[in-house]
Amino acid sequence: VADGDYTLAGDHEQLAHAVQNLIDNAIKYTPKGSVEVALTRTDGTVRLSVKDSGVGIGKKDNGLIFTEGGRGENAQKINADSTGYGLYIVRGIVEAHGGRVWFESAGEGTGTRFFIELPVA
């Protein structure tokens, strides 16, 4: 985290839940490898990124990730107990705070990077 003002307006508990979910998922779906968390400030926004070197997300699962009950094929293999609601809830929290959430993955076995971007206070 670079020096700067990262003040956000919003519900602390909800935002903490969203961040915790992304970090927990990165750890769960990286049986071997690393997880990197970064926070940056751009023009009028604060961006959190959580990058892992885990199982990745296959192209066929891209549309499922933020849907209600949506779970990718790799997620089901690693965490059979997942309900598929975590990222759906994260999306709702972030959008309710005027932000956006998305991910990037080159496919299975390549890891994933999730982003949350929120407007500064």
Short mmCIF file of N, CA and C in Angstrom, two decimals:
data_model
loop_
_atom_site.label_atom_id
_atom_site.label_comp_id
_atom_site.label_asym_id
_atom_site.label_seq_id
_atom_site.Cartn_x
_atom_site.Cartn_y
_atom_site.Cartn_z
N VAL A 1 0.85 -1.18 0.00
CA VAL A 1 0.00 0.00 0.00
C VAL A 1 0.89 1.23 0.00
N ALA A 2 0.69 2.06 -0.98
CA ALA A 2 1.44 3.32 -1.04
C ALA A 2 0.81 4.32 -0.09
N ASP A 3 1.59 5.36 0.28
CA ASP A 3 1.05 6.42 1.12
C ASP A 3 -0.12 7.08 0.40
N GLY A 4 -1.05 7.57 1.17
CA GLY A 4 -2.18 8.27 0.57
C GLY A 4 -3.44 8.10 1.40
N ASP A 5 -4.49 8.75 0.95
CA ASP A 5 -5.78 8.70 1.63
C ASP A 5 -6.65 7.63 0.98
N TYR A 6 -7.05 6.65 1.75
CA TYR A 6 -7.87 5.55 1.27
C TYR A 6 -9.24 5.55 1.94
N THR A 7 -9.72 6.71 2.34
CA THR A 7 -10.97 6.83 3.06
C THR A 7 -12.16 6.53 2.14
N LEU A 8 -13.02 5.62 2.62
CA LEU A 8 -14.23 5.25 1.90
C LEU A 8 -15.44 5.57 2.75
N ALA A 9 -16.57 5.85 2.11
CA ALA A 9 -17.82 6.02 2.84
C ALA A 9 -18.60 4.74 2.66
N GLY A 10 -19.04 4.16 3.79
CA GLY A 10 -19.83 2.95 3.66
C GLY A 10 -19.91 2.18 4.96
N ASP A 11 -20.52 1.04 4.89
CA ASP A 11 -20.71 0.18 6.04
C ASP A 11 -19.45 -0.66 6.24
N HIS A 12 -18.74 -0.39 7.32
CA HIS A 12 -17.47 -1.06 7.61
C HIS A 12 -17.62 -2.58 7.63
N GLU A 13 -18.64 -3.08 8.31
CA GLU A 13 -18.81 -4.52 8.43
C GLU A 13 -19.08 -5.19 7.08
N GLN A 14 -19.92 -4.58 6.28
CA GLN A 14 -20.21 -5.15 4.96
C GLN A 14 -18.97 -5.14 4.07
N LEU A 15 -18.27 -4.03 4.04
CA LEU A 15 -17.07 -3.94 3.21
C LEU A 15 -16.00 -4.92 3.69
N ALA A 16 -15.86 -5.05 5.01
CA ALA A 16 -14.90 -6.01 5.56
C ALA A 16 -15.28 -7.43 5.17
N HIS A 17 -16.57 -7.73 5.15
CA HIS A 17 -17.04 -9.05 4.74
C HIS A 17 -16.65 -9.33 3.28
N ALA A 18 -16.83 -8.34 2.42
CA ALA A 18 -16.49 -8.50 1.00
C ALA A 18 -15.00 -8.76 0.82
N VAL A 19 -14.18 -7.98 1.49
CA VAL A 19 -12.72 -8.15 1.39
C VAL A 19 -12.31 -9.51 1.96
N GLN A 20 -12.85 -9.87 3.10
CA GLN A 20 -12.52 -11.14 3.72
C GLN A 20 -12.90 -12.31 2.82
N ASN A 21 -14.04 -12.21 2.15
CA ASN A 21 -14.46 -13.28 1.27
C ASN A 21 -13.45 -13.50 0.14
N LEU A 22 -12.98 -12.41 -0.47
CA LEU A 22 -12.01 -12.55 -1.56
C LEU A 22 -10.71 -13.16 -1.07
N ILE A 23 -10.24 -12.74 0.09
CA ILE A 23 -8.99 -13.28 0.62
C ILE A 23 -9.16 -14.74 1.02
N ASP A 24 -10.27 -15.06 1.69
CA ASP A 24 -10.54 -16.45 2.07
C ASP A 24 -10.61 -17.35 0.84
N ASN A 25 -11.30 -16.90 -0.19
CA ASN A 25 -11.40 -17.69 -1.42
C ASN A 25 -10.03 -17.92 -2.05
N ALA A 26 -9.22 -16.87 -2.09
CA ALA A 26 -7.88 -17.00 -2.68
C ALA A 26 -7.08 -18.07 -1.95
N ILE A 27 -7.19 -18.09 -0.63
CA ILE A 27 -6.47 -19.09 0.15
C ILE A 27 -7.05 -20.48 -0.08
N LYS A 28 -8.38 -20.61 -0.06
CA LYS A 28 -9.04 -21.91 -0.25
C LYS A 28 -8.70 -22.53 -1.60
N TYR A 29 -8.69 -21.72 -2.64
CA TYR A 29 -8.54 -22.24 -4.00
C TYR A 29 -7.09 -22.17 -4.50
N THR A 30 -6.16 -22.03 -3.56
CA THR A 30 -4.74 -22.09 -3.87
C THR A 30 -4.12 -23.15 -2.96
N PRO A 31 -4.31 -24.42 -3.31
CA PRO A 31 -3.77 -25.48 -2.45
C PRO A 31 -2.25 -25.43 -2.33
N LYS A 32 -1.62 -24.89 -3.36
CA LYS A 32 -0.16 -24.77 -3.38
C LYS A 32 0.15 -23.50 -4.16
N GLY A 33 0.93 -22.60 -3.58
CA GLY A 33 1.26 -21.38 -4.29
C GLY A 33 1.21 -20.17 -3.39
N SER A 34 0.74 -19.05 -3.94
CA SER A 34 0.80 -17.79 -3.20
C SER A 34 -0.47 -16.96 -3.40
N VAL A 35 -0.66 -16.03 -2.46
CA VAL A 35 -1.75 -15.06 -2.52
C VAL A 35 -1.15 -13.69 -2.29
N GLU A 36 -1.53 -12.73 -3.11
CA GLU A 36 -1.01 -11.36 -3.00
C GLU A 36 -2.18 -10.40 -2.91
N VAL A 37 -2.15 -9.50 -1.93
CA VAL A 37 -3.19 -8.51 -1.74
C VAL A 37 -2.57 -7.13 -1.93
N ALA A 38 -3.22 -6.28 -2.72
CA ALA A 38 -2.70 -4.93 -2.97
C ALA A 38 -3.84 -3.93 -2.89
N LEU A 39 -3.50 -2.72 -2.48
CA LEU A 39 -4.45 -1.62 -2.40
C LEU A 39 -3.83 -0.42 -3.09
N THR A 40 -4.57 0.14 -4.04
CA THR A 40 -4.08 1.31 -4.77
C THR A 40 -5.17 2.38 -4.82
N ARG A 41 -4.73 3.58 -5.07
CA ARG A 41 -5.66 4.70 -5.22
C ARG A 41 -5.48 5.26 -6.61
N THR A 42 -6.60 5.43 -7.32
CA THR A 42 -6.57 6.04 -8.64
C THR A 42 -7.41 7.31 -8.56
N ASP A 43 -7.70 7.90 -9.68
CA ASP A 43 -8.50 9.13 -9.70
C ASP A 43 -9.90 8.87 -9.16
N GLY A 44 -10.13 9.19 -7.90
CA GLY A 44 -11.44 9.09 -7.31
C GLY A 44 -11.86 7.70 -6.86
N THR A 45 -10.97 6.73 -6.93
CA THR A 45 -11.34 5.38 -6.50
C THR A 45 -10.22 4.74 -5.68
N VAL A 46 -10.63 3.75 -4.90
CA VAL A 46 -9.70 2.89 -4.20
C VAL A 46 -9.90 1.50 -4.78
N ARG A 47 -8.80 0.85 -5.14
CA ARG A 47 -8.88 -0.47 -5.76
C ARG A 47 -8.12 -1.50 -4.92
N LEU A 48 -8.83 -2.55 -4.56
CA LEU A 48 -8.24 -3.69 -3.88
C LEU A 48 -8.10 -4.81 -4.90
N SER A 49 -6.94 -5.46 -4.92
CA SER A 49 -6.81 -6.64 -5.76
C SER A 49 -6.29 -7.79 -4.91
N VAL A 50 -6.84 -8.96 -5.17
CA VAL A 50 -6.44 -10.19 -4.50
C VAL A 50 -6.08 -11.17 -5.61
N LYS A 51 -4.79 -11.47 -5.68
CA LYS A 51 -4.27 -12.35 -6.74
C LYS A 51 -3.79 -13.65 -6.11
N ASP A 52 -4.17 -14.75 -6.74
CA ASP A 52 -3.69 -16.05 -6.27
C ASP A 52 -3.09 -16.83 -7.43
N SER A 53 -2.34 -17.86 -7.09
CA SER A 53 -1.73 -18.73 -8.12
C SER A 53 -2.42 -20.09 -8.11
N GLY A 54 -3.70 -20.09 -7.74
CA GLY A 54 -4.45 -21.32 -7.55
C GLY A 54 -5.05 -21.92 -8.80
N VAL A 55 -6.23 -22.51 -8.64
CA VAL A 55 -6.85 -23.35 -9.67
C VAL A 55 -7.32 -22.57 -10.89
N GLY A 56 -7.53 -21.28 -10.77
CA GLY A 56 -7.99 -20.49 -11.91
C GLY A 56 -9.45 -20.72 -12.21
N ILE A 57 -9.95 -19.96 -13.17
CA ILE A 57 -11.35 -20.04 -13.58
C ILE A 57 -11.38 -20.30 -15.08
N GLY A 58 -11.98 -21.41 -15.47
CA GLY A 58 -12.11 -21.75 -16.88
C GLY A 58 -13.10 -20.83 -17.58
N LYS A 59 -12.89 -20.62 -18.86
CA LYS A 59 -13.74 -19.71 -19.65
C LYS A 59 -15.22 -20.07 -19.54
N LYS A 60 -15.55 -21.37 -19.52
CA LYS A 60 -16.95 -21.78 -19.48
C LYS A 60 -17.63 -21.39 -18.16
N ASP A 61 -16.84 -21.10 -17.12
CA ASP A 61 -17.39 -20.73 -15.82
C ASP A 61 -17.46 -19.22 -15.61
N ASN A 62 -16.95 -18.43 -16.53
CA ASN A 62 -16.90 -16.97 -16.35
C ASN A 62 -18.25 -16.36 -15.99
N GLY A 63 -19.30 -16.81 -16.63
CA GLY A 63 -20.63 -16.24 -16.39
C GLY A 63 -21.27 -16.66 -15.09
N LEU A 64 -20.72 -17.65 -14.41
CA LEU A 64 -21.31 -18.16 -13.17
C LEU A 64 -20.80 -17.46 -11.91
N ILE A 65 -19.65 -16.88 -11.99
CA ILE A 65 -18.89 -16.49 -10.80
C ILE A 65 -19.65 -15.56 -9.86
N PHE A 66 -20.35 -14.57 -10.33
CA PHE A 66 -21.04 -13.62 -9.46
C PHE A 66 -22.54 -13.86 -9.41
N THR A 67 -23.00 -15.02 -9.86
CA THR A 67 -24.43 -15.31 -9.86
C THR A 67 -24.86 -16.02 -8.59
N GLU A 68 -26.13 -15.93 -8.30
CA GLU A 68 -26.69 -16.57 -7.10
C GLU A 68 -26.53 -18.08 -7.21
N GLY A 69 -25.78 -18.65 -6.27
CA GLY A 69 -25.53 -20.09 -6.26
C GLY A 69 -24.51 -20.55 -7.29
N GLY A 70 -23.87 -19.61 -7.98
CA GLY A 70 -22.92 -19.95 -9.03
C GLY A 70 -21.60 -20.45 -8.49
N ARG A 71 -21.16 -21.59 -9.00
CA ARG A 71 -19.86 -22.14 -8.61
C ARG A 71 -19.20 -22.70 -9.86
N GLY A 72 -17.95 -22.36 -10.03
CA GLY A 72 -17.21 -22.90 -11.15
C GLY A 72 -16.84 -24.36 -10.92
N GLU A 73 -16.51 -25.03 -11.99
CA GLU A 73 -16.16 -26.45 -11.91
C GLU A 73 -14.98 -26.70 -10.98
N ASN A 74 -13.93 -25.87 -11.09
CA ASN A 74 -12.76 -26.04 -10.22
C ASN A 74 -13.11 -25.78 -8.77
N ALA A 75 -14.00 -24.85 -8.51
CA ALA A 75 -14.40 -24.55 -7.14
C ALA A 75 -15.08 -25.76 -6.51
N GLN A 76 -15.89 -26.43 -7.27
CA GLN A 76 -16.59 -27.60 -6.75
C GLN A 76 -15.62 -28.74 -6.43
N LYS A 77 -14.56 -28.86 -7.20
CA LYS A 77 -13.56 -29.90 -6.95
C LYS A 77 -12.78 -29.63 -5.66
N ILE A 78 -12.44 -28.38 -5.41
CA ILE A 78 -11.62 -28.00 -4.26
C ILE A 78 -12.45 -27.87 -2.99
N ASN A 79 -13.63 -27.26 -3.11
CA ASN A 79 -14.45 -26.96 -1.93
C ASN A 79 -15.88 -27.42 -2.19
N ALA A 80 -16.12 -28.69 -1.97
CA ALA A 80 -17.44 -29.27 -2.24
C ALA A 80 -18.53 -28.67 -1.35
N ASP A 81 -18.17 -28.08 -0.22
CA ASP A 81 -19.14 -27.51 0.71
C ASP A 81 -19.56 -26.08 0.35
N SER A 82 -18.95 -25.51 -0.67
CA SER A 82 -19.28 -24.14 -1.06
C SER A 82 -20.74 -24.05 -1.51
N THR A 83 -21.42 -22.98 -1.07
CA THR A 83 -22.81 -22.76 -1.47
C THR A 83 -22.91 -22.00 -2.78
N GLY A 84 -21.82 -21.32 -3.18
CA GLY A 84 -21.86 -20.51 -4.38
C GLY A 84 -22.46 -19.14 -4.17
N TYR A 85 -22.67 -18.74 -2.92
CA TYR A 85 -23.28 -17.44 -2.65
C TYR A 85 -22.27 -16.37 -2.24
N GLY A 86 -21.04 -16.73 -1.92
CA GLY A 86 -20.07 -15.77 -1.43
C GLY A 86 -19.82 -14.62 -2.38
N LEU A 87 -19.48 -14.92 -3.62
CA LEU A 87 -19.18 -13.85 -4.58
C LEU A 87 -20.43 -13.10 -5.03
N TYR A 88 -21.56 -13.78 -5.00
CA TYR A 88 -22.84 -13.12 -5.28
C TYR A 88 -23.09 -12.03 -4.23
N ILE A 89 -22.84 -12.36 -2.97
CA ILE A 89 -23.01 -11.40 -1.87
C ILE A 89 -21.98 -10.28 -1.98
N VAL A 90 -20.74 -10.63 -2.31
CA VAL A 90 -19.70 -9.61 -2.50
C VAL A 90 -20.14 -8.61 -3.55
N ARG A 91 -20.64 -9.10 -4.68
CA ARG A 91 -21.09 -8.20 -5.75
C ARG A 91 -22.18 -7.27 -5.24
N GLY A 92 -23.14 -7.81 -4.49
CA GLY A 92 -24.22 -6.97 -3.95
C GLY A 92 -23.70 -5.89 -3.03
N ILE A 93 -22.78 -6.24 -2.15
CA ILE A 93 -22.20 -5.26 -1.22
C ILE A 93 -21.46 -4.17 -1.98
N VAL A 94 -20.61 -4.57 -2.90
CA VAL A 94 -19.79 -3.60 -3.63
C VAL A 94 -20.67 -2.67 -4.47
N GLU A 95 -21.64 -3.23 -5.17
CA GLU A 95 -22.51 -2.40 -6.00
C GLU A 95 -23.38 -1.47 -5.15
N ALA A 96 -23.80 -1.92 -3.97
CA ALA A 96 -24.58 -1.07 -3.07
C ALA A 96 -23.77 0.12 -2.57
N HIS A 97 -22.44 -0.01 -2.61
CA HIS A 97 -21.55 1.08 -2.21
C HIS A 97 -21.06 1.89 -3.41
N GLY A 98 -21.68 1.71 -4.56
CA GLY A 98 -21.33 2.48 -5.75
C GLY A 98 -20.07 2.02 -6.44
N GLY A 99 -19.64 0.79 -6.15
CA GLY A 99 -18.41 0.28 -6.74
C GLY A 99 -18.66 -0.83 -7.75
N ARG A 100 -17.59 -1.46 -8.12
CA ARG A 100 -17.68 -2.59 -9.05
C ARG A 100 -16.68 -3.67 -8.63
N VAL A 101 -16.98 -4.90 -9.02
CA VAL A 101 -16.13 -6.04 -8.72
C VAL A 101 -16.00 -6.87 -9.98
N TRP A 102 -14.80 -7.39 -10.24
CA TRP A 102 -14.57 -8.22 -11.40
C TRP A 102 -13.36 -9.10 -11.16
N PHE A 103 -13.10 -9.98 -12.10
CA PHE A 103 -11.94 -10.86 -11.97
C PHE A 103 -11.27 -11.05 -13.32
N GLU A 104 -10.03 -11.49 -13.25
CA GLU A 104 -9.27 -11.86 -14.45
C GLU A 104 -8.63 -13.21 -14.18
N SER A 105 -8.74 -14.10 -15.15
CA SER A 105 -8.07 -15.40 -15.07
C SER A 105 -7.83 -15.86 -16.50
N ALA A 106 -6.64 -16.36 -16.75
CA ALA A 106 -6.30 -16.87 -18.08
C ALA A 106 -6.83 -18.29 -18.28
N GLY A 107 -7.46 -18.85 -17.25
CA GLY A 107 -8.05 -20.18 -17.38
C GLY A 107 -7.60 -21.11 -16.27
N GLU A 108 -7.99 -22.35 -16.42
CA GLU A 108 -7.69 -23.36 -15.40
C GLU A 108 -6.19 -23.48 -15.16
N GLY A 109 -5.83 -23.55 -13.88
CA GLY A 109 -4.44 -23.73 -13.48
C GLY A 109 -3.58 -22.49 -13.54
N THR A 110 -4.18 -21.33 -13.81
CA THR A 110 -3.40 -20.10 -13.99
C THR A 110 -3.58 -19.09 -12.87
N GLY A 111 -4.41 -19.42 -11.89
CA GLY A 111 -4.69 -18.46 -10.83
C GLY A 111 -5.73 -17.44 -11.26
N THR A 112 -6.08 -16.59 -10.33
CA THR A 112 -7.13 -15.59 -10.57
C THR A 112 -6.78 -14.31 -9.81
N ARG A 113 -7.19 -13.19 -10.37
CA ARG A 113 -7.06 -11.91 -9.66
C ARG A 113 -8.45 -11.29 -9.60
N PHE A 114 -8.93 -11.04 -8.38
CA PHE A 114 -10.20 -10.36 -8.16
C PHE A 114 -9.93 -8.92 -7.79
N PHE A 115 -10.83 -8.05 -8.22
CA PHE A 115 -10.73 -6.61 -7.95
C PHE A 115 -12.01 -6.10 -7.32
N ILE A 116 -11.86 -5.20 -6.38
CA ILE A 116 -12.97 -4.39 -5.87
C ILE A 116 -12.52 -2.95 -6.04
N GLU A 117 -13.38 -2.15 -6.68
CA GLU A 117 -13.09 -0.73 -6.87
C GLU A 117 -14.24 0.07 -6.30
N LEU A 118 -13.92 1.00 -5.41
CA LEU A 118 -14.93 1.80 -4.72
C LEU A 118 -14.58 3.28 -4.81
N PRO A 119 -15.60 4.14 -4.85
CA PRO A 119 -15.32 5.57 -4.88
C PRO A 119 -14.78 6.05 -3.53
N VAL A 120 -13.86 7.00 -3.57
CA VAL A 120 -13.34 7.56 -2.32
C VAL A 120 -14.40 8.46 -1.71
N ALA A 121 -14.26 8.69 -0.39
CA ALA A 121 -15.23 9.53 0.32
C ALA A 121 -15.04 10.97 -0.04
#
